[in-house]
mmCIF file of C-alpha atoms in Angstrom:
data_model
loop_
_atom_site.group_PDB
_atom_site.id
_atom_site.type_symbol
_atom_site.label_atom_id
_atom_site.label_comp_id
_atom_site.label_asym_id
_atom_site.label_seq_id
_atom_site.Cartn_x
_atom_site.Cartn_y
_atom_site.Cartn_z
ATOM 1 C CA UNK A 1 163.592 101.071 143.185
ATOM 2 C CA UNK A 2 166.381 97.609 142.344
ATOM 3 C CA UNK A 3 165.268 93.936 142.312
ATOM 4 C CA UNK A 4 165.992 93.051 145.875
ATOM 5 C CA UNK A 5 164.273 96.481 147.540
ATOM 6 C CA UNK A 6 161.152 95.485 144.476
ATOM 7 C CA UNK A 7 161.231 91.913 145.632
ATOM 8 C CA UNK A 8 161.278 93.034 149.431
ATOM 9 C CA UNK A 9 158.502 95.210 148.893
ATOM 10 C CA UNK A 10 156.201 92.472 146.791
ATOM 11 C CA UNK A 11 156.980 90.000 150.208
ATOM 12 C CA UNK A 12 156.021 92.599 151.814
ATOM 13 C CA UNK A 13 152.828 93.649 150.484
ATOM 14 C CA UNK A 14 152.238 90.161 150.416
ATOM 15 C CA UNK A 15 152.499 88.890 154.212
ATOM 16 C CA UNK A 16 150.399 88.643 156.069
ATOM 17 C CA UNK A 17 149.060 87.325 160.118
ATOM 18 C CA UNK A 18 146.370 85.412 162.339
ATOM 19 C CA UNK A 19 144.684 86.355 165.431
ATOM 20 C CA UNK A 20 144.675 83.956 167.749
ATOM 21 C CA UNK A 21 141.445 83.140 170.069
ATOM 22 C CA UNK A 22 138.929 82.367 167.592
ATOM 23 C CA UNK A 23 136.165 80.014 167.905
ATOM 24 C CA UNK A 24 134.870 77.383 165.657
ATOM 25 C CA UNK A 25 131.073 76.236 165.399
ATOM 26 C CA UNK A 26 132.182 72.973 163.275
ATOM 27 C CA UNK A 27 135.540 71.671 161.604
ATOM 28 C CA UNK A 28 134.700 70.426 158.017
ATOM 29 C CA UNK A 29 137.077 66.358 158.264
ATOM 30 C CA UNK A 30 139.451 66.663 155.804
ATOM 31 C CA UNK A 31 142.986 64.147 154.838
ATOM 32 C CA UNK A 32 145.721 65.117 155.988
ATOM 33 C CA UNK A 33 147.336 65.652 153.048
ATOM 34 C CA UNK A 34 144.936 68.150 152.007
ATOM 35 C CA UNK A 35 145.833 71.296 151.009
ATOM 36 C CA UNK A 36 143.068 73.045 152.255
ATOM 37 C CA UNK A 37 141.381 72.861 155.547
ATOM 38 C CA UNK A 38 137.725 74.902 156.001
ATOM 39 C CA UNK A 39 136.074 75.759 159.437
ATOM 40 C CA UNK A 40 132.625 76.259 159.478
ATOM 41 C CA UNK A 41 130.533 79.279 161.503
ATOM 42 C CA UNK A 42 127.277 79.825 161.388
ATOM 43 C CA UNK A 43 124.077 79.199 158.689
ATOM 44 C CA UNK A 44 122.482 81.269 155.575
ATOM 45 C CA UNK A 45 124.190 81.748 152.359
ATOM 46 C CA UNK A 46 127.280 80.859 152.418
ATOM 47 C CA UNK A 47 130.817 82.715 152.149
ATOM 48 C CA UNK A 48 134.242 81.777 152.205
ATOM 49 C CA UNK A 49 137.183 83.907 153.681
ATOM 50 C CA UNK A 50 140.530 82.765 152.160
ATOM 51 C CA UNK A 51 143.723 84.859 154.278
ATOM 52 C CA UNK A 52 146.992 85.607 152.643
ATOM 53 C CA UNK A 53 150.178 84.826 152.698
ATOM 54 C CA UNK A 54 151.791 83.121 156.088
ATOM 55 C CA UNK A 55 148.425 83.074 157.201
ATOM 56 C CA UNK A 56 145.929 81.310 158.359
ATOM 57 C CA UNK A 57 142.034 81.912 159.093
ATOM 58 C CA UNK A 58 142.271 83.236 162.466
ATOM 59 C CA UNK A 59 143.456 86.749 160.404
ATOM 60 C CA UNK A 60 139.356 86.498 159.791
ATOM 61 C CA UNK A 61 138.466 86.609 163.584
ATOM 62 C CA UNK A 62 135.868 89.719 163.152
ATOM 63 C CA UNK A 63 134.446 89.261 159.916
ATOM 64 C CA UNK A 64 133.578 85.808 161.532
ATOM 65 C CA UNK A 65 131.987 87.371 163.966
ATOM 66 C CA UNK A 66 130.391 89.928 161.626
ATOM 67 C CA UNK A 67 128.767 87.908 159.576
ATOM 68 C CA UNK A 68 128.461 84.086 161.064
ATOM 69 C CA UNK A 69 124.959 84.885 162.357
ATOM 70 C CA UNK A 70 123.021 85.088 158.980
ATOM 71 C CA UNK A 71 125.747 83.560 157.020
ATOM 72 C CA UNK A 72 127.341 80.329 157.398
ATOM 73 C CA UNK A 73 130.625 81.172 156.544
ATOM 74 C CA UNK A 74 133.347 79.365 155.552
ATOM 75 C CA UNK A 75 137.511 80.067 156.578
ATOM 76 C CA UNK A 76 140.153 78.421 154.529
ATOM 77 C CA UNK A 77 143.271 77.220 155.529
ATOM 78 C CA UNK A 78 146.657 76.611 152.987
ATOM 79 C CA UNK A 79 148.266 73.913 154.188
ATOM 80 C CA UNK A 80 152.179 75.430 155.509
ATOM 81 C CA UNK A 81 150.663 78.497 156.409
ATOM 82 C CA UNK A 82 150.446 79.797 160.083
ATOM 83 C CA UNK A 83 149.862 76.588 162.328
ATOM 84 C CA UNK A 84 148.379 74.652 159.194
ATOM 85 C CA UNK A 85 150.275 71.817 158.695
ATOM 86 C CA UNK A 86 152.907 72.082 155.769
ATOM 87 C CA UNK A 87 151.959 69.524 153.009
ATOM 88 C CA UNK A 88 154.683 69.257 150.243
ATOM 89 C CA UNK A 89 154.193 70.456 146.786
ATOM 90 C CA UNK A 90 151.271 72.810 147.699
ATOM 91 C CA UNK A 91 151.108 75.725 145.075
ATOM 92 C CA UNK A 92 148.075 78.161 144.268
ATOM 93 C CA UNK A 93 146.847 76.267 141.805
ATOM 94 C CA UNK A 94 146.469 72.956 143.896
ATOM 95 C CA UNK A 95 144.499 75.523 146.795
ATOM 96 C CA UNK A 96 142.483 77.124 144.280
ATOM 97 C CA UNK A 97 141.332 73.422 142.946
ATOM 98 C CA UNK A 98 140.565 72.128 146.276
ATOM 99 C CA UNK A 99 138.626 75.106 147.509
ATOM 100 C CA UNK A 100 136.446 74.411 144.062
ATOM 101 C CA UNK A 101 136.717 70.141 144.874
ATOM 102 C CA UNK A 102 135.300 71.320 148.308
ATOM 103 C CA UNK A 103 132.437 73.382 146.882
ATOM 104 C CA UNK A 104 130.986 71.223 144.307
ATOM 105 C CA UNK A 105 131.076 68.145 146.817
ATOM 106 C CA UNK A 106 129.454 70.321 149.527
ATOM 107 C CA UNK A 107 127.404 70.777 147.683
ATOM 108 C CA UNK A 108 127.812 75.017 148.252
ATOM 109 C CA UNK A 109 125.710 77.339 146.128
ATOM 110 C CA UNK A 110 127.461 80.856 144.567
ATOM 111 C CA UNK A 111 129.267 81.800 147.433
ATOM 112 C CA UNK A 112 130.598 84.862 148.395
ATOM 113 C CA UNK A 113 134.447 84.835 148.761
ATOM 114 C CA UNK A 114 136.505 87.006 150.081
ATOM 115 C CA UNK A 115 140.397 86.565 150.412
ATOM 116 C CA UNK A 116 142.788 88.817 151.559
ATOM 117 C CA UNK A 117 146.002 89.140 149.787
ATOM 118 C CA UNK A 118 146.736 85.839 148.264
ATOM 119 C CA UNK A 119 143.612 85.118 149.014
ATOM 120 C CA UNK A 120 142.002 88.452 147.509
ATOM 121 C CA UNK A 121 143.616 87.552 144.315
ATOM 122 C CA UNK A 122 142.400 83.704 144.705
ATOM 123 C CA UNK A 123 138.350 85.304 144.835
ATOM 124 C CA UNK A 124 139.068 86.992 141.620
ATOM 125 C CA UNK A 125 140.561 83.566 140.292
ATOM 126 C CA UNK A 126 137.340 81.449 141.073
ATOM 127 C CA UNK A 127 134.905 84.455 140.085
ATOM 128 C CA UNK A 128 135.953 83.953 136.480
ATOM 129 C CA UNK A 129 136.964 79.625 137.348
ATOM 130 C CA UNK A 130 134.251 78.233 134.783
ATOM 131 C CA UNK A 131 133.523 74.677 137.509
ATOM 132 C CA UNK A 132 131.753 76.658 140.237
ATOM 133 C CA UNK A 133 129.566 79.986 140.542
ATOM 134 C CA UNK A 134 130.867 82.470 142.484
ATOM 135 C CA UNK A 135 127.850 85.036 143.418
ATOM 136 C CA UNK A 136 130.513 87.816 144.338
ATOM 137 C CA UNK A 137 134.122 88.300 144.846
ATOM 138 C CA UNK A 138 135.800 90.800 147.440
ATOM 139 C CA UNK A 139 139.339 91.318 146.811
ATOM 140 C CA UNK A 140 141.168 93.013 150.260
ATOM 141 C CA UNK A 141 143.944 94.427 148.915
ATOM 142 C CA UNK A 142 145.068 91.738 146.710
ATOM 143 C CA UNK A 143 145.605 91.716 142.872
ATOM 144 C CA UNK A 144 144.790 90.364 139.743
ATOM 145 C CA UNK A 145 148.751 90.403 139.032
ATOM 146 C CA UNK A 146 151.266 91.358 141.429
ATOM 147 C CA UNK A 147 153.444 91.765 138.733
ATOM 148 C CA UNK A 148 153.073 95.039 139.009
ATOM 149 C CA UNK A 149 153.916 95.669 142.064
ATOM 150 C CA UNK A 150 157.203 95.232 141.606
ATOM 151 C CA UNK A 151 157.263 97.285 137.689
ATOM 152 C CA UNK A 152 154.979 100.125 139.429
ATOM 153 C CA UNK A 153 152.831 99.799 136.211
ATOM 154 C CA UNK A 154 150.446 97.661 134.985
ATOM 155 C CA UNK A 155 151.985 97.176 131.703
ATOM 156 C CA UNK A 156 153.785 94.184 132.923
ATOM 157 C CA UNK A 157 153.771 91.038 131.785
ATOM 158 C CA UNK A 158 154.450 87.379 133.262
ATOM 159 C CA UNK A 159 157.153 86.899 130.658
ATOM 160 C CA UNK A 160 158.948 90.475 132.006
ATOM 161 C CA UNK A 161 158.509 88.527 135.753
ATOM 162 C CA UNK A 162 159.848 85.537 135.460
ATOM 163 C CA UNK A 163 163.338 86.399 136.701
ATOM 164 C CA UNK A 164 161.723 87.783 139.907
ATOM 165 C CA UNK A 165 159.661 84.875 140.248
ATOM 166 C CA UNK A 166 162.681 82.662 139.562
ATOM 167 C CA UNK A 167 164.895 84.468 142.352
ATOM 168 C CA UNK A 168 161.831 84.728 144.794
ATOM 169 C CA UNK A 169 161.329 80.654 144.864
ATOM 170 C CA UNK A 170 165.080 80.002 145.026
ATOM 171 C CA UNK A 171 165.316 82.902 148.132
ATOM 172 C CA UNK A 172 163.345 80.653 150.161
ATOM 173 C CA UNK A 173 164.262 77.584 148.718
ATOM 174 C CA UNK A 174 167.032 77.177 151.471
ATOM 175 C CA UNK A 175 165.502 79.473 154.166
ATOM 176 C CA UNK A 176 164.559 78.521 157.794
ATOM 177 C CA UNK A 177 161.975 79.808 159.653
ATOM 178 C CA UNK A 178 164.329 81.975 161.506
ATOM 179 C CA UNK A 179 164.869 83.352 158.472
ATOM 180 C CA UNK A 180 161.667 83.847 157.281
ATOM 181 C CA UNK A 181 160.818 86.331 160.838
ATOM 182 C CA UNK A 182 163.483 88.484 160.287
ATOM 183 C CA UNK A 183 162.395 88.696 156.199
ATOM 184 C CA UNK A 184 158.914 89.782 158.017
ATOM 185 C CA UNK A 185 160.941 91.680 160.583
ATOM 186 C CA UNK A 186 162.247 94.535 157.372
ATOM 187 C CA UNK A 187 158.431 95.427 156.131
ATOM 188 C CA UNK A 188 157.070 95.264 159.642
ATOM 189 C CA UNK A 189 156.046 99.078 159.377
ATOM 190 C CA UNK A 190 154.172 98.708 155.607
ATOM 191 C CA UNK A 191 151.819 95.437 156.870
ATOM 192 C CA UNK A 192 150.394 97.299 160.003
ATOM 193 C CA UNK A 193 150.319 100.322 162.221
ATOM 194 C CA UNK A 194 150.381 98.691 165.848
ATOM 195 C CA UNK A 195 152.735 97.302 167.339
ATOM 196 C CA UNK A 196 150.227 94.313 168.827
ATOM 197 C CA UNK A 197 149.228 93.859 165.264
ATOM 198 C CA UNK A 198 153.191 93.587 164.074
ATOM 199 C CA UNK A 199 153.984 90.996 166.685
ATOM 200 C CA UNK A 200 151.633 88.688 165.338
ATOM 201 C CA UNK A 201 152.434 88.850 162.225
ATOM 202 C CA UNK A 202 155.922 88.128 163.016
ATOM 203 C CA UNK A 203 154.336 85.170 165.164
ATOM 204 C CA UNK A 204 152.589 83.961 162.516
ATOM 205 C CA UNK A 205 155.372 84.051 160.102
ATOM 206 C CA UNK A 206 157.573 81.777 162.845
ATOM 207 C CA UNK A 207 155.127 78.721 162.232
ATOM 208 C CA UNK A 208 154.783 78.590 158.675
ATOM 209 C CA UNK A 209 157.089 77.050 156.075
ATOM 210 C CA UNK A 210 159.405 78.720 154.407
ATOM 211 C CA UNK A 211 159.269 76.527 150.873
ATOM 212 C CA UNK A 212 155.822 76.847 151.097
ATOM 213 C CA UNK A 213 155.947 80.844 150.856
ATOM 214 C CA UNK A 214 157.983 80.759 147.660
ATOM 215 C CA UNK A 215 156.349 77.801 145.891
ATOM 216 C CA UNK A 216 153.126 80.162 146.034
ATOM 217 C CA UNK A 217 155.413 83.725 145.603
ATOM 218 C CA UNK A 218 156.274 82.055 143.261
ATOM 219 C CA UNK A 219 152.766 81.365 141.531
ATOM 220 C CA UNK A 220 151.703 84.189 142.531
ATOM 221 C CA UNK A 221 154.265 86.182 140.055
ATOM 222 C CA UNK A 222 153.873 83.838 137.120
ATOM 223 C CA UNK A 223 150.012 83.637 136.705
ATOM 224 C CA UNK A 224 147.790 87.463 136.058
ATOM 225 C CA UNK A 225 144.360 86.472 135.647
ATOM 226 C CA UNK A 226 143.502 90.319 134.451
ATOM 227 C CA UNK A 227 142.570 89.515 131.057
ATOM 228 C CA UNK A 228 140.197 86.383 132.638
ATOM 229 C CA UNK A 229 138.174 89.057 134.383
ATOM 230 C CA UNK A 230 137.622 91.519 131.603
ATOM 231 C CA UNK A 231 134.148 91.336 130.654
ATOM 232 C CA UNK A 232 132.976 89.128 133.409
ATOM 233 C CA UNK A 233 130.521 90.043 135.184
ATOM 234 C CA UNK A 234 130.506 88.713 138.456
ATOM 235 C CA UNK A 235 130.174 91.927 141.131
ATOM 236 C CA UNK A 236 133.515 92.703 142.133
ATOM 237 C CA UNK A 237 134.775 94.551 144.998
ATOM 238 C CA UNK A 238 138.548 95.517 145.087
ATOM 239 C CA UNK A 239 139.428 96.944 148.497
ATOM 240 C CA UNK A 240 142.959 98.531 148.292
ATOM 241 C CA UNK A 241 144.853 100.391 151.332
ATOM 242 C CA UNK A 242 147.306 102.997 150.873
ATOM 243 C CA UNK A 243 148.210 104.129 154.616
ATOM 244 C CA UNK A 244 151.276 103.225 153.648
ATOM 245 C CA UNK A 245 152.457 105.583 151.649
ATOM 246 C CA UNK A 246 152.686 109.680 152.954
ATOM 247 C CA UNK A 247 152.375 111.753 149.570
ATOM 248 C CA UNK A 248 148.793 112.758 147.692
ATOM 249 C CA UNK A 249 150.887 111.739 144.856
ATOM 250 C CA UNK A 250 151.345 108.172 146.360
ATOM 251 C CA UNK A 251 148.033 107.965 147.274
ATOM 252 C CA UNK A 252 147.009 108.824 143.527
ATOM 253 C CA UNK A 253 149.410 106.155 142.041
ATOM 254 C CA UNK A 254 148.579 103.516 144.170
ATOM 255 C CA UNK A 255 144.949 103.885 143.020
ATOM 256 C CA UNK A 256 145.111 103.962 139.994
ATOM 257 C CA UNK A 257 147.185 100.832 139.701
ATOM 258 C CA UNK A 258 144.649 98.889 141.523
ATOM 259 C CA UNK A 259 141.953 100.742 139.276
ATOM 260 C CA UNK A 260 143.583 100.171 136.062
ATOM 261 C CA UNK A 261 143.928 96.263 136.796
ATOM 262 C CA UNK A 262 139.621 95.783 136.712
ATOM 263 C CA UNK A 263 139.374 98.940 134.132
ATOM 264 C CA UNK A 264 137.138 96.482 131.369
ATOM 265 C CA UNK A 265 135.276 94.199 134.575
ATOM 266 C CA UNK A 266 131.649 95.860 133.955
ATOM 267 C CA UNK A 267 130.872 95.189 137.623
ATOM 268 C CA UNK A 268 133.742 95.960 139.235
ATOM 269 C CA UNK A 269 133.995 98.592 141.534
ATOM 270 C CA UNK A 270 137.224 99.526 143.772
ATOM 271 C CA UNK A 271 137.443 102.224 147.171
ATOM 272 C CA UNK A 272 140.622 103.111 149.146
ATOM 273 C CA UNK A 273 141.686 103.635 152.204
ATOM 274 C CA UNK A 274 144.559 105.996 152.453
ATOM 275 C CA UNK A 275 145.009 105.405 155.941
ATOM 276 C CA UNK A 276 145.102 102.034 156.145
ATOM 277 C CA UNK A 277 148.254 99.753 156.161
ATOM 278 C CA UNK A 278 147.436 96.206 154.577
ATOM 279 C CA UNK A 279 146.090 94.794 157.027
ATOM 280 C CA UNK A 280 142.868 96.622 156.275
ATOM 281 C CA UNK A 281 141.046 94.008 158.963
ATOM 282 C CA UNK A 282 143.755 95.655 162.099
ATOM 283 C CA UNK A 283 144.007 98.831 160.880
ATOM 284 C CA UNK A 284 140.041 99.468 160.315
ATOM 285 C CA UNK A 285 138.192 97.277 160.983
ATOM 286 C CA UNK A 286 135.205 99.281 161.038
ATOM 287 C CA UNK A 287 135.490 100.115 157.800
ATOM 288 C CA UNK A 288 135.882 96.728 155.934
ATOM 289 C CA UNK A 289 133.611 95.831 158.022
ATOM 290 C CA UNK A 290 130.420 98.969 156.728
ATOM 291 C CA UNK A 291 132.224 98.067 152.855
ATOM 292 C CA UNK A 292 131.938 94.072 153.398
ATOM 293 C CA UNK A 293 128.312 94.187 154.345
ATOM 294 C CA UNK A 294 126.979 97.067 152.201
ATOM 295 C CA UNK A 295 128.550 95.027 149.206
ATOM 296 C CA UNK A 296 126.639 91.901 150.371
ATOM 297 C CA UNK A 297 123.949 93.611 151.115
ATOM 298 C CA UNK A 298 123.332 95.300 147.383
#
């Protein structure tokens, strides 16, 4: 796999979409310049839902409907993704800090954090963040270090991926939204199975800010939290998807990669879905709902 193919693979595995028609019970008022905007649904023990690259919170529609009867569901929207207005200077660190600040300012006690792709990375980062206490974390097809997607090995380091990270930053810097849609279109086959879901991905890319996409792609490639997770006792569930691959050997390789990233986290478990593609909430919503319910209830 050459560098361009590897980058496309990474981009396609991290791009996410939205589902329309979601009904919000309440919206937490925030300043226009804030890098996150939070919607609140239901009452009960708190659950935070974080979308992935290019997605706003509506990607979690079915999960919200699943949880809101018994939980306060707090849905994060990131500036520059989907319908959430862009804010200059948005980056991964600011998004993580904004979630921490939100949790502390609103006195949210021991939330369960669930994230998809980029949001999955953030769910794990928040689990080891010393400024909040996460009860449990679920990562839906998001890794502690995404650089392994490029190298196809967990031996990869941030230093090794720095050229690709800089390339991604420059690549998106001068891109317009039409080009972002065209880029996204190239990887639809490994994103989701149905044409309806694939179209949602394209629609969502059309509303996202390419500069923000590039910056957060860079940030993901330049941050590795595998070592921070070593010995961490937070209960973690990694839900991986390998349905975009064809052979048993490929499925086994993906599972090995995922398990290797959490091998030294004592309370982490990995469950693989070999039929679903990256958007598990689209391809196998029932399986995802079951996994979430079982893990939260344990």
